[in-house]
JSON list of C-alpha atoms and ligand atoms in Angstrom, two decimals:
[
{"chain": "A", "resi": 1, "resn": "UNK", "atom": "CA", "xyz": [12.68, -2.61, 3.87]},
{"chain": "A", "resi": 2, "resn": "UNK", "atom": "CA", "xyz": [12.81, 1.30, 2.01]},
{"chain": "A", "resi": 3, "resn": "UNK", "atom": "CA", "xyz": [9.04, 3.53, 1.03]},
{"chain": "A", "resi": 4, "resn": "UNK", "atom": "CA", "xyz": [9.57, 5.55, -1.70]},
{"chain": "A", "resi": 5, "resn": "UNK", "atom": "CA", "xyz": [6.20, 8.13, -1.40]},
{"chain": "A", "resi": 6, "resn": "UNK", "atom": "CA", "xyz": [4.08, 10.33, -4.04]},
{"chain": "A", "resi": 7, "resn": "UNK", "atom": "CA", "xyz": [0.93, 12.64, -3.41]},
{"chain": "A", "resi": 8, "resn": "UNK", "atom": "CA", "xyz": [-1.02, 14.03, -5.25]},
{"chain": "A", "resi": 9, "resn": "UNK", "atom": "CA", "xyz": [-4.70, 14.24, -6.34]},
{"chain": "A", "resi": 10, "resn": "UNK", "atom": "CA", "xyz": [-7.21, 16.94, -5.60]},
{"chain": "A", "resi": 11, "resn": "UNK", "atom": "CA", "xyz": [-7.13, 16.34, -1.96]},
{"chain": "A", "resi": 12, "resn": "UNK", "atom": "CA", "xyz": [-3.34, 15.16, -1.63]},
{"chain": "A", "resi": 13, "resn": "UNK", "atom": "CA", "xyz": [-3.62, 11.62, -0.86]},
{"chain": "A", "resi": 14, "resn": "UNK", "atom": "CA", "xyz": [-0.86, 9.67, -0.25]},
{"chain": "A", "resi": 15, "resn": "UNK", "atom": "CA", "xyz": [0.71, 6.83, -2.65]},
{"chain": "A", "resi": 16, "resn": "UNK", "atom": "CA", "xyz": [3.20, 4.60, -0.88]},
{"chain": "A", "resi": 17, "resn": "UNK", "atom": "CA", "xyz": [5.98, 2.18, -2.65]},
{"chain": "A", "resi": 18, "resn": "UNK", "atom": "CA", "xyz": [6.76, -0.32, -0.50]},
{"chain": "A", "resi": 19, "resn": "UNK", "atom": "CA", "xyz": [10.11, -2.14, -1.21]},
{"chain": "A", "resi": 20, "resn": "UNK", "atom": "CA", "xyz": [12.24, -5.25, 0.26]},
{"chain": "A", "resi": 21, "resn": "UNK", "atom": "CA", "xyz": [15.35, -4.44, -0.89]},
{"chain": "A", "resi": 22, "resn": "UNK", "atom": "CA", "xyz": [17.17, -7.54, -0.33]},
{"chain": "A", "resi": 23, "resn": "UNK", "atom": "CA", "xyz": [15.05, -9.29, -3.53]},
{"chain": "A", "resi": 24, "resn": "UNK", "atom": "CA", "xyz": [13.91, -6.86, -5.50]},
{"chain": "A", "resi": 25, "resn": "UNK", "atom": "CA", "xyz": [9.97, -7.13, -4.73]},
{"chain": "A", "resi": 26, "resn": "UNK", "atom": "CA", "xyz": [7.59, -4.52, -3.93]},
{"chain": "A", "resi": 27, "resn": "UNK", "atom": "CA", "xyz": [4.26, -3.70, -3.65]},
{"chain": "A", "resi": 28, "resn": "UNK", "atom": "CA", "xyz": [2.24, -0.45, -4.19]},
{"chain": "A", "resi": 29, "resn": "UNK", "atom": "CA", "xyz": [0.24, 1.00, -1.46]},
{"chain": "A", "resi": 30, "resn": "UNK", "atom": "CA", "xyz": [-2.69, 2.97, -2.62]},
{"chain": "A", "resi": 31, "resn": "UNK", "atom": "CA", "xyz": [-2.84, 4.68, -6.21]},
{"chain": "A", "resi": 32, "resn": "UNK", "atom": "CA", "xyz": [-3.62, 8.50, -5.57]},
{"chain": "A", "resi": 33, "resn": "UNK", "atom": "CA", "xyz": [-4.08, 10.24, -9.47]},
{"chain": "A", "resi": 34, "resn": "UNK", "atom": "CA", "xyz": [-1.09, 11.29, -10.85]},
{"chain": "A", "resi": 35, "resn": "UNK", "atom": "CA", "xyz": [0.68, 9.73, -8.29]},
{"chain": "A", "resi": 36, "resn": "UNK", "atom": "CA", "xyz": [1.80, 6.47, -9.70]},
{"chain": "A", "resi": 37, "resn": "UNK", "atom": "CA", "xyz": [3.96, 7.00, -12.19]},
{"chain": "A", "resi": 38, "resn": "UNK", "atom": "CA", "xyz": [6.50, 8.72, -11.01]},
{"chain": "A", "resi": 39, "resn": "UNK", "atom": "CA", "xyz": [6.81, 5.79, -8.40]},
{"chain": "A", "resi": 40, "resn": "UNK", "atom": "CA", "xyz": [6.47, 3.71, -11.55]},
{"chain": "A", "resi": 41, "resn": "UNK", "atom": "CA", "xyz": [10.19, 4.98, -12.65]},
{"chain": "A", "resi": 42, "resn": "UNK", "atom": "CA", "xyz": [11.26, 4.44, -9.75]},
{"chain": "A", "resi": 43, "resn": "UNK", "atom": "CA", "xyz": [10.48, 0.44, -9.81]},
{"chain": "A", "resi": 44, "resn": "UNK", "atom": "CA", "xyz": [11.59, 0.95, -12.92]},
{"chain": "A", "resi": 45, "resn": "UNK", "atom": "CA", "xyz": [14.94, 1.60, -13.19]},
{"chain": "A", "resi": 46, "resn": "UNK", "atom": "CA", "xyz": [15.62, -0.59, -9.89]},
{"chain": "A", "resi": 47, "resn": "UNK", "atom": "CA", "xyz": [14.13, -3.34, -11.25]},
{"chain": "A", "resi": 48, "resn": "UNK", "atom": "CA", "xyz": [11.39, -3.24, -8.60]},
{"chain": "A", "resi": 49, "resn": "UNK", "atom": "CA", "xyz": [9.22, -5.96, -9.09]},
{"chain": "A", "resi": 50, "resn": "UNK", "atom": "CA", "xyz": [6.02, -5.20, -7.94]},
{"chain": "A", "resi": 51, "resn": "UNK", "atom": "CA", "xyz": [3.50, -7.92, -7.64]},
{"chain": "A", "resi": 52, "resn": "UNK", "atom": "CA", "xyz": [0.10, -6.02, -5.47]},
{"chain": "A", "resi": 53, "resn": "UNK", "atom": "CA", "xyz": [-1.28, -2.57, -5.78]},
{"chain": "A", "resi": 54, "resn": "UNK", "atom": "CA", "xyz": [-2.98, -3.60, -1.92]},
{"chain": "A", "resi": 55, "resn": "UNK", "atom": "CA", "xyz": [-5.22, -0.38, -1.91]},
{"chain": "A", "resi": 56, "resn": "UNK", "atom": "CA", "xyz": [-6.20, -0.31, 1.89]},
{"chain": "A", "resi": 57, "resn": "UNK", "atom": "CA", "xyz": [-10.12, 0.74, 1.26]},
{"chain": "A", "resi": 58, "resn": "UNK", "atom": "CA", "xyz": [-12.15, 2.20, -2.05]},
{"chain": "A", "resi": 59, "resn": "UNK", "atom": "CA", "xyz": [-12.89, 6.07, -1.80]},
{"chain": "A", "resi": 60, "resn": "UNK", "atom": "CA", "xyz": [-11.43, 6.94, -5.50]},
{"chain": "A", "resi": 61, "resn": "UNK", "atom": "CA", "xyz": [-9.01, 9.20, -4.00]},
{"chain": "A", "resi": 62, "resn": "UNK", "atom": "CA", "xyz": [-6.88, 6.29, -3.13]},
{"chain": "A", "resi": 63, "resn": "UNK", "atom": "CA", "xyz": [-7.25, 4.05, -6.27]},
{"chain": "A", "resi": 64, "resn": "UNK", "atom": "CA", "xyz": [-7.90, 6.44, -8.84]},
{"chain": "A", "resi": 65, "resn": "UNK", "atom": "CA", "xyz": [-4.64, 5.44, -10.52]},
{"chain": "A", "resi": 66, "resn": "UNK", "atom": "CA", "xyz": [-5.14, 1.58, -10.29]},
{"chain": "A", "resi": 67, "resn": "UNK", "atom": "CA", "xyz": [-5.16, 1.02, -14.14]},
{"chain": "A", "resi": 68, "resn": "UNK", "atom": "CA", "xyz": [-1.11, 3.06, -14.73]},
{"chain": "A", "resi": 69, "resn": "UNK", "atom": "CA", "xyz": [-0.34, 0.46, -12.34]},
{"chain": "A", "resi": 70, "resn": "UNK", "atom": "CA", "xyz": [-1.79, -2.86, -14.36]},
{"chain": "A", "resi": 71, "resn": "UNK", "atom": "CA", "xyz": [-0.65, -1.45, -17.48]},
{"chain": "A", "resi": 72, "resn": "UNK", "atom": "CA", "xyz": [3.07, -1.02, -16.16]},
{"chain": "A", "resi": 73, "resn": "UNK", "atom": "CA", "xyz": [2.81, -4.26, -14.18]},
{"chain": "A", "resi": 74, "resn": "UNK", "atom": "CA", "xyz": [0.55, -6.72, -15.52]},
{"chain": "A", "resi": 75, "resn": "UNK", "atom": "CA", "xyz": [0.15, -9.33, -12.95]},
{"chain": "A", "resi": 76, "resn": "UNK", "atom": "CA", "xyz": [0.34, -7.78, -10.12]},
{"chain": "A", "resi": 77, "resn": "UNK", "atom": "CA", "xyz": [-3.08, -8.09, -7.90]},
{"chain": "A", "resi": 78, "resn": "UNK", "atom": "CA", "xyz": [-5.23, -5.72, -7.66]},
{"chain": "A", "resi": 79, "resn": "UNK", "atom": "CA", "xyz": [-6.41, -6.52, -3.63]},
{"chain": "A", "resi": 80, "resn": "UNK", "atom": "CA", "xyz": [-8.84, -4.94, -1.85]},
{"chain": "A", "resi": 81, "resn": "UNK", "atom": "CA", "xyz": [-11.06, -5.36, 1.58]},
{"chain": "A", "resi": 82, "resn": "UNK", "atom": "CA", "xyz": [-14.13, -7.08, -0.28]},
{"chain": "A", "resi": 83, "resn": "UNK", "atom": "CA", "xyz": [-16.70, -4.50, 1.13]},
{"chain": "A", "resi": 84, "resn": "UNK", "atom": "CA", "xyz": [-15.14, -1.81, -0.07]},
{"chain": "A", "resi": 85, "resn": "UNK", "atom": "CA", "xyz": [-15.03, -3.95, -3.48]},
{"chain": "A", "resi": 86, "resn": "UNK", "atom": "CA", "xyz": [-18.14, -2.01, -4.60]},
{"chain": "A", "resi": 87, "resn": "UNK", "atom": "CA", "xyz": [-16.65, 1.15, -4.57]},
{"chain": "A", "resi": 88, "resn": "UNK", "atom": "CA", "xyz": [-13.40, -0.26, -6.98]},
{"chain": "A", "resi": 89, "resn": "UNK", "atom": "CA", "xyz": [-15.56, -1.81, -9.30]},
{"chain": "A", "resi": 90, "resn": "UNK", "atom": "CA", "xyz": [-18.30, 1.67, -9.56]},
{"chain": "A", "resi": 91, "resn": "UNK", "atom": "CA", "xyz": [-15.26, 4.71, -8.60]},
{"chain": "A", "resi": 92, "resn": "UNK", "atom": "CA", "xyz": [-17.74, 7.54, -8.07]},
{"chain": "A", "resi": 93, "resn": "UNK", "atom": "CA", "xyz": [-16.70, 10.41, -5.74]},
{"chain": "A", "resi": 94, "resn": "UNK", "atom": "CA", "xyz": [-20.17, 11.78, -3.14]},
{"chain": "A", "resi": 95, "resn": "UNK", "atom": "CA", "xyz": [-18.87, 14.93, -2.36]},
{"chain": "A", "resi": 96, "resn": "UNK", "atom": "CA", "xyz": [-17.35, 16.15, -4.61]},
{"chain": "A", "resi": 97, "resn": "UNK", "atom": "CA", "xyz": [-17.17, 15.97, -9.28]},
{"chain": "A", "resi": 98, "resn": "UNK", "atom": "CA", "xyz": [-13.60, 14.74, -10.63]},
{"chain": "A", "resi": 99, "resn": "UNK", "atom": "CA", "xyz": [-11.91, 15.99, -13.33]},
{"chain": "A", "resi": 100, "resn": "UNK", "atom": "CA", "xyz": [-10.89, 12.21, -14.29]},
{"chain": "A", "resi": 101, "resn": "UNK", "atom": "CA", "xyz": [-13.14, 9.43, -15.06]},
{"chain": "A", "resi": 102, "resn": "UNK", "atom": "CA", "xyz": [-11.45, 5.93, -13.50]},
{"chain": "A", "resi": 103, "resn": "UNK", "atom": "CA", "xyz": [-11.23, 2.88, -15.04]},
{"chain": "A", "resi": 104, "resn": "UNK", "atom": "CA", "xyz": [-13.72, 0.02, -13.47]},
{"chain": "A", "resi": 105, "resn": "UNK", "atom": "CA", "xyz": [-12.76, -3.17, -12.42]},
{"chain": "A", "resi": 106, "resn": "UNK", "atom": "CA", "xyz": [-13.52, -6.68, -9.89]},
{"chain": "A", "resi": 107, "resn": "UNK", "atom": "CA", "xyz": [-10.39, -7.16, -7.45]},
{"chain": "A", "resi": 108, "resn": "UNK", "atom": "CA", "xyz": [-8.25, -9.96, -7.77]},
{"chain": "A", "resi": 109, "resn": "UNK", "atom": "CA", "xyz": [-8.11, -11.39, -4.00]},
{"chain": "A", "resi": 110, "resn": "UNK", "atom": "CA", "xyz": [-9.32, -9.08, -0.84]},
{"chain": "A", "resi": 111, "resn": "UNK", "atom": "CA", "xyz": [-7.97, -8.19, 1.90]},
{"chain": "A", "resi": 112, "resn": "UNK", "atom": "CA", "xyz": [-9.30, -10.26, 5.20]},
{"chain": "A", "resi": 113, "resn": "UNK", "atom": "CA", "xyz": [-8.63, -9.56, 8.74]},
{"chain": "A", "resi": 114, "resn": "UNK", "atom": "CA", "xyz": [-5.55, -11.22, 9.57]},
{"chain": "A", "resi": 115, "resn": "UNK", "atom": "CA", "xyz": [-4.54, -11.65, 7.01]},
{"chain": "A", "resi": 116, "resn": "UNK", "atom": "CA", "xyz": [-0.57, -11.97, 5.86]},
{"chain": "A", "resi": 117, "resn": "UNK", "atom": "CA", "xyz": [0.60, -10.20, 2.91]},
{"chain": "A", "resi": 118, "resn": "UNK", "atom": "CA", "xyz": [4.15, -11.01, 1.52]},
{"chain": "A", "resi": 119, "resn": "UNK", "atom": "CA", "xyz": [6.23, -8.35, -0.03]},
{"chain": "A", "resi": 120, "resn": "UNK", "atom": "CA", "xyz": [9.08, -10.46, -0.49]},
{"chain": "A", "resi": 121, "resn": "UNK", "atom": "CA", "xyz": [10.56, -10.93, 2.95]},
{"chain": "A", "resi": 122, "resn": "UNK", "atom": "CA", "xyz": [8.30, -8.37, 4.63]},
{"chain": "A", "resi": 123, "resn": "UNK", "atom": "CA", "xyz": [5.59, -9.58, 5.65]},
{"chain": "A", "resi": 124, "resn": "UNK", "atom": "CA", "xyz": [2.12, -7.92, 6.87]},
{"chain": "A", "resi": 125, "resn": "UNK", "atom": "CA", "xyz": [-0.60, -8.71, 8.82]},
{"chain": "A", "resi": 126, "resn": "UNK", "atom": "CA", "xyz": [-3.13, -7.04, 7.71]},
{"chain": "A", "resi": 127, "resn": "UNK", "atom": "CA", "xyz": [-6.23, -5.70, 10.21]},
{"chain": "A", "resi": 128, "resn": "UNK", "atom": "CA", "xyz": [-9.87, -4.80, 9.01]},
{"chain": "A", "resi": 129, "resn": "UNK", "atom": "CA", "xyz": [-10.76, -1.23, 10.87]},
{"chain": "A", "resi": 130, "resn": "UNK", "atom": "CA", "xyz": [-14.19, -0.55, 8.92]},
{"chain": "A", "resi": 131, "resn": "UNK", "atom": "CA", "xyz": [-15.29, 3.00, 10.17]},
{"chain": "A", "resi": 132, "resn": "UNK", "atom": "CA", "xyz": [-14.13, 5.62, 8.01]},
{"chain": "A", "resi": 133, "resn": "UNK", "atom": "CA", "xyz": [-15.21, 3.22, 5.20]},
{"chain": "A", "resi": 134, "resn": "UNK", "atom": "CA", "xyz": [-16.83, -0.40, 6.03]},
{"chain": "A", "resi": 135, "resn": "UNK", "atom": "CA", "xyz": [-14.60, -2.05, 4.20]},
{"chain": "A", "resi": 136, "resn": "UNK", "atom": "CA", "xyz": [-11.28, -0.21, 5.26]},
{"chain": "A", "resi": 137, "resn": "UNK", "atom": "CA", "xyz": [-7.76, -2.14, 6.03]},
{"chain": "A", "resi": 138, "resn": "UNK", "atom": "CA", "xyz": [-3.98, -0.72, 7.64]},
{"chain": "A", "resi": 139, "resn": "UNK", "atom": "CA", "xyz": [-1.07, -3.06, 6.64]},
{"chain": "A", "resi": 140, "resn": "UNK", "atom": "CA", "xyz": [0.72, -3.37, 9.69]},
{"chain": "A", "resi": 141, "resn": "UNK", "atom": "CA", "xyz": [4.70, -4.71, 9.47]},
{"chain": "A", "resi": 142, "resn": "UNK", "atom": "CA", "xyz": [6.00, -6.07, 12.64]},
{"chain": "A", "resi": 143, "resn": "UNK", "atom": "CA", "xyz": [8.87, -6.51, 12.23]},
{"chain": "A", "resi": 144, "resn": "UNK", "atom": "CA", "xyz": [10.11, -3.13, 10.66]},
{"chain": "A", "resi": 145, "resn": "UNK", "atom": "CA", "xyz": [7.70, -1.20, 13.35]},
{"chain": "A", "resi": 146, "resn": "UNK", "atom": "CA", "xyz": [5.22, -0.18, 10.34]},
{"chain": "A", "resi": 147, "resn": "UNK", "atom": "CA", "xyz": [1.81, 0.66, 10.23]},
{"chain": "A", "resi": 148, "resn": "UNK", "atom": "CA", "xyz": [-0.12, 2.14, 6.51]},
{"chain": "A", "resi": 149, "resn": "UNK", "atom": "CA", "xyz": [-2.83, 3.46, 7.92]},
{"chain": "A", "resi": 150, "resn": "UNK", "atom": "CA", "xyz": [-5.25, 4.57, 5.18]},
{"chain": "A", "resi": 151, "resn": "UNK", "atom": "CA", "xyz": [-7.35, 7.10, 6.07]},
{"chain": "A", "resi": 152, "resn": "UNK", "atom": "CA", "xyz": [-7.84, 5.68, 9.77]},
{"chain": "A", "resi": 153, "resn": "UNK", "atom": "CA", "xyz": [-5.54, 7.74, 11.45]},
{"chain": "A", "resi": 154, "resn": "UNK", "atom": "CA", "xyz": [-3.62, 10.77, 9.98]},
{"chain": "A", "resi": 155, "resn": "UNK", "atom": "CA", "xyz": [-1.11, 12.80, 11.88]},
{"chain": "A", "resi": 156, "resn": "UNK", "atom": "CA", "xyz": [-3.64, 14.70, 14.91]},
{"chain": "A", "resi": 157, "resn": "UNK", "atom": "CA", "xyz": [-6.25, 14.60, 12.78]},
{"chain": "A", "resi": 158, "resn": "UNK", "atom": "CA", "xyz": [-8.43, 10.39, 12.14]},
{"chain": "A", "resi": 159, "resn": "UNK", "atom": "CA", "xyz": [-10.97, 9.73, 8.78]},
{"chain": "A", "resi": 160, "resn": "UNK", "atom": "CA", "xyz": [-13.80, 11.37, 9.18]},
{"chain": "A", "resi": 161, "resn": "UNK", "atom": "CA", "xyz": [-16.99, 9.27, 9.65]},
{"chain": "A", "resi": 162, "resn": "UNK", "atom": "CA", "xyz": [-19.45, 11.57, 8.49]},
{"chain": "A", "resi": 163, "resn": "UNK", "atom": "CA", "xyz": [-19.73, 10.17, 4.57]},
{"chain": "A", "resi": 164, "resn": "UNK", "atom": "CA", "xyz": [-23.55, 7.79, 3.98]},
{"chain": "A", "resi": 165, "resn": "UNK", "atom": "CA", "xyz": [-21.24, 4.39, 4.78]},
{"chain": "A", "resi": 166, "resn": "UNK", "atom": "CA", "xyz": [-18.91, 5.80, 7.63]},
{"chain": "A", "resi": 167, "resn": "UNK", "atom": "CA", "xyz": [-19.63, 4.26, 11.35]},
{"chain": "A", "resi": 168, "resn": "UNK", "atom": "CA", "xyz": [-18.42, 6.66, 13.89]},
{"chain": "A", "resi": 169, "resn": "UNK", "atom": "CA", "xyz": [-18.97, 3.35, 16.28]},
{"chain": "A", "resi": 170, "resn": "UNK", "atom": "CA", "xyz": [-16.86, 1.54, 14.00]},
{"chain": "A", "resi": 171, "resn": "UNK", "atom": "CA", "xyz": [-14.17, 3.83, 13.93]},
{"chain": "A", "resi": 172, "resn": "UNK", "atom": "CA", "xyz": [-13.78, 4.08, 17.76]},
{"chain": "A", "resi": 173, "resn": "UNK", "atom": "CA", "xyz": [-13.67, 0.64, 17.76]},
{"chain": "A", "resi": 174, "resn": "UNK", "atom": "CA", "xyz": [-10.82, 0.40, 14.61]},
{"chain": "A", "resi": 175, "resn": "UNK", "atom": "CA", "xyz": [-8.92, 3.11, 16.45]},
{"chain": "A", "resi": 176, "resn": "UNK", "atom": "CA", "xyz": [-9.13, 1.54, 20.04]},
{"chain": "A", "resi": 177, "resn": "UNK", "atom": "CA", "xyz": [-7.50, -1.76, 18.26]},
{"chain": "A", "resi": 178, "resn": "UNK", "atom": "CA", "xyz": [-4.16, 0.31, 16.76]},
{"chain": "A", "resi": 179, "resn": "UNK", "atom": "CA", "xyz": [-3.55, 1.54, 19.85]},
{"chain": "A", "resi": 180, "resn": "UNK", "atom": "CA", "xyz": [-2.67, -0.93, 20.92]},
{"chain": "A", "resi": 181, "resn": "UNK", "atom": "CA", "xyz": [0.04, -0.92, 18.76]},
{"chain": "A", "resi": 182, "resn": "UNK", "atom": "CA", "xyz": [4.06, -0.01, 20.03]},
{"chain": "A", "resi": 183, "resn": "UNK", "atom": "CA", "xyz": [4.52, 3.13, 20.49]},
{"chain": "A", "resi": 184, "resn": "UNK", "atom": "CA", "xyz": [7.41, 3.37, 18.94]},
{"chain": "A", "resi": 185, "resn": "UNK", "atom": "CA", "xyz": [5.37, 2.47, 15.24]},
{"chain": "A", "resi": 186, "resn": "UNK", "atom": "CA", "xyz": [5.69, 4.70, 12.57]},
{"chain": "A", "resi": 187, "resn": "UNK", "atom": "CA", "xyz": [2.18, 5.50, 11.08]},
{"chain": "A", "resi": 188, "resn": "UNK", "atom": "CA", "xyz": [2.07, 6.49, 6.98]},
{"chain": "A", "resi": 189, "resn": "UNK", "atom": "CA", "xyz": [-1.10, 7.62, 6.48]},
{"chain": "A", "resi": 190, "resn": "UNK", "atom": "CA", "xyz": [-3.19, 8.37, 3.71]},
{"chain": "A", "resi": 191, "resn": "UNK", "atom": "CA", "xyz": [-3.01, 12.10, 3.67]},
{"chain": "A", "resi": 192, "resn": "UNK", "atom": "CA", "xyz": [0.00, 14.63, 5.55]},
{"chain": "A", "resi": 193, "resn": "UNK", "atom": "CA", "xyz": [3.26, 13.24, 7.35]},
{"chain": "A", "resi": 194, "resn": "UNK", "atom": "CA", "xyz": [4.64, 10.70, 8.84]},
{"chain": "A", "resi": 195, "resn": "UNK", "atom": "CA", "xyz": [4.27, 10.16, 12.89]},
{"chain": "A", "resi": 196, "resn": "UNK", "atom": "CA", "xyz": [4.00, 7.14, 14.74]},
{"chain": "A", "resi": 197, "resn": "UNK", "atom": "CA", "xyz": [1.72, 5.93, 17.33]},
{"chain": "A", "resi": 198, "resn": "UNK", "atom": "CA", "xyz": [2.87, 6.61, 20.57]},
{"chain": "A", "resi": 199, "resn": "UNK", "atom": "CA", "xyz": [2.60, 10.52, 19.22]},
{"chain": "A", "resi": 200, "resn": "UNK", "atom": "CA", "xyz": [-0.78, 10.29, 18.45]},
{"chain": "A", "resi": 201, "resn": "UNK", "atom": "CA", "xyz": [-1.81, 8.16, 21.67]},
{"chain": "A", "resi": 202, "resn": "UNK", "atom": "CA", "xyz": [-0.06, 11.30, 23.92]},
{"chain": "A", "resi": 203, "resn": "UNK", "atom": "CA", "xyz": [-1.34, 14.62, 21.35]},
{"chain": "A", "resi": 204, "resn": "UNK", "atom": "CA", "xyz": [-3.32, 13.60, 18.60]},
{"chain": "A", "resi": 205, "resn": "UNK", "atom": "CA", "xyz": [-7.68, 15.04, 20.49]},
{"chain": "A", "resi": 206, "resn": "UNK", "atom": "CA", "xyz": [-9.71, 12.82, 17.64]},
{"chain": "A", "resi": 207, "resn": "UNK", "atom": "CA", "xyz": [-7.73, 9.37, 20.44]},
{"chain": "A", "resi": 208, "resn": "UNK", "atom": "CA", "xyz": [-9.20, 11.62, 24.34]},
{"chain": "A", "resi": 209, "resn": "UNK", "atom": "CA", "xyz": [-12.07, 10.18, 24.35]},
{"chain": "A", "resi": 210, "resn": "UNK", "atom": "CA", "xyz": [-11.10, 6.21, 23.02]},
{"chain": "B", "resi": 1, "resn": "LIG", "atom": "ZN1", "xyz": [-11.59, 8.21, 2.79]},
{"chain": "B", "resi": 2, "resn": "LIG", "atom": "ZN1", "xyz": [-8.65, 9.38, 1.26]}
]
């Protein structure tokens, strides 16, 4: 597996290009504003076939450039949890006026708890992790020891739960669930640097009460 990351947009969101080098099949994970083009350039130059745009949740900073992906790869499925699809159909920010317009669209399919996703020969398990957002999911690749964590868990922090449709109790349960993953699991979050489950379990002050 090869992971390319690019960070951008008004709140420095991470977008990922996940590549199965054996087959050249790739997936985008989230599509933050103004981050997607360089990742698409890599894909085009390396002849990767992007078959999926996987959205960890529906917040505008994670899906602003969805159409940039599908303009280049029209056959790519755009997948999100059913409970967060309304944010893809009607992308808005509740907290700030956005200096750009995000196109509306429906999902081509849904991400559900326990679902197995294939990116070439890579297999990811979808874990439903509501709390920060009602339809938040994370993507876990056991063979690679990788967790794409969206806004559930960050290095030294967690996703905020003071938003209108956040739920702190769900968040606590979701965090407790992913803390059962192996210590060495690499965590790639929607914001900030990479970390590991073990490092966060030991040092993240937001996890102490769990
Ligand atoms: Zn978010
Ligand atoms: Zn975010």
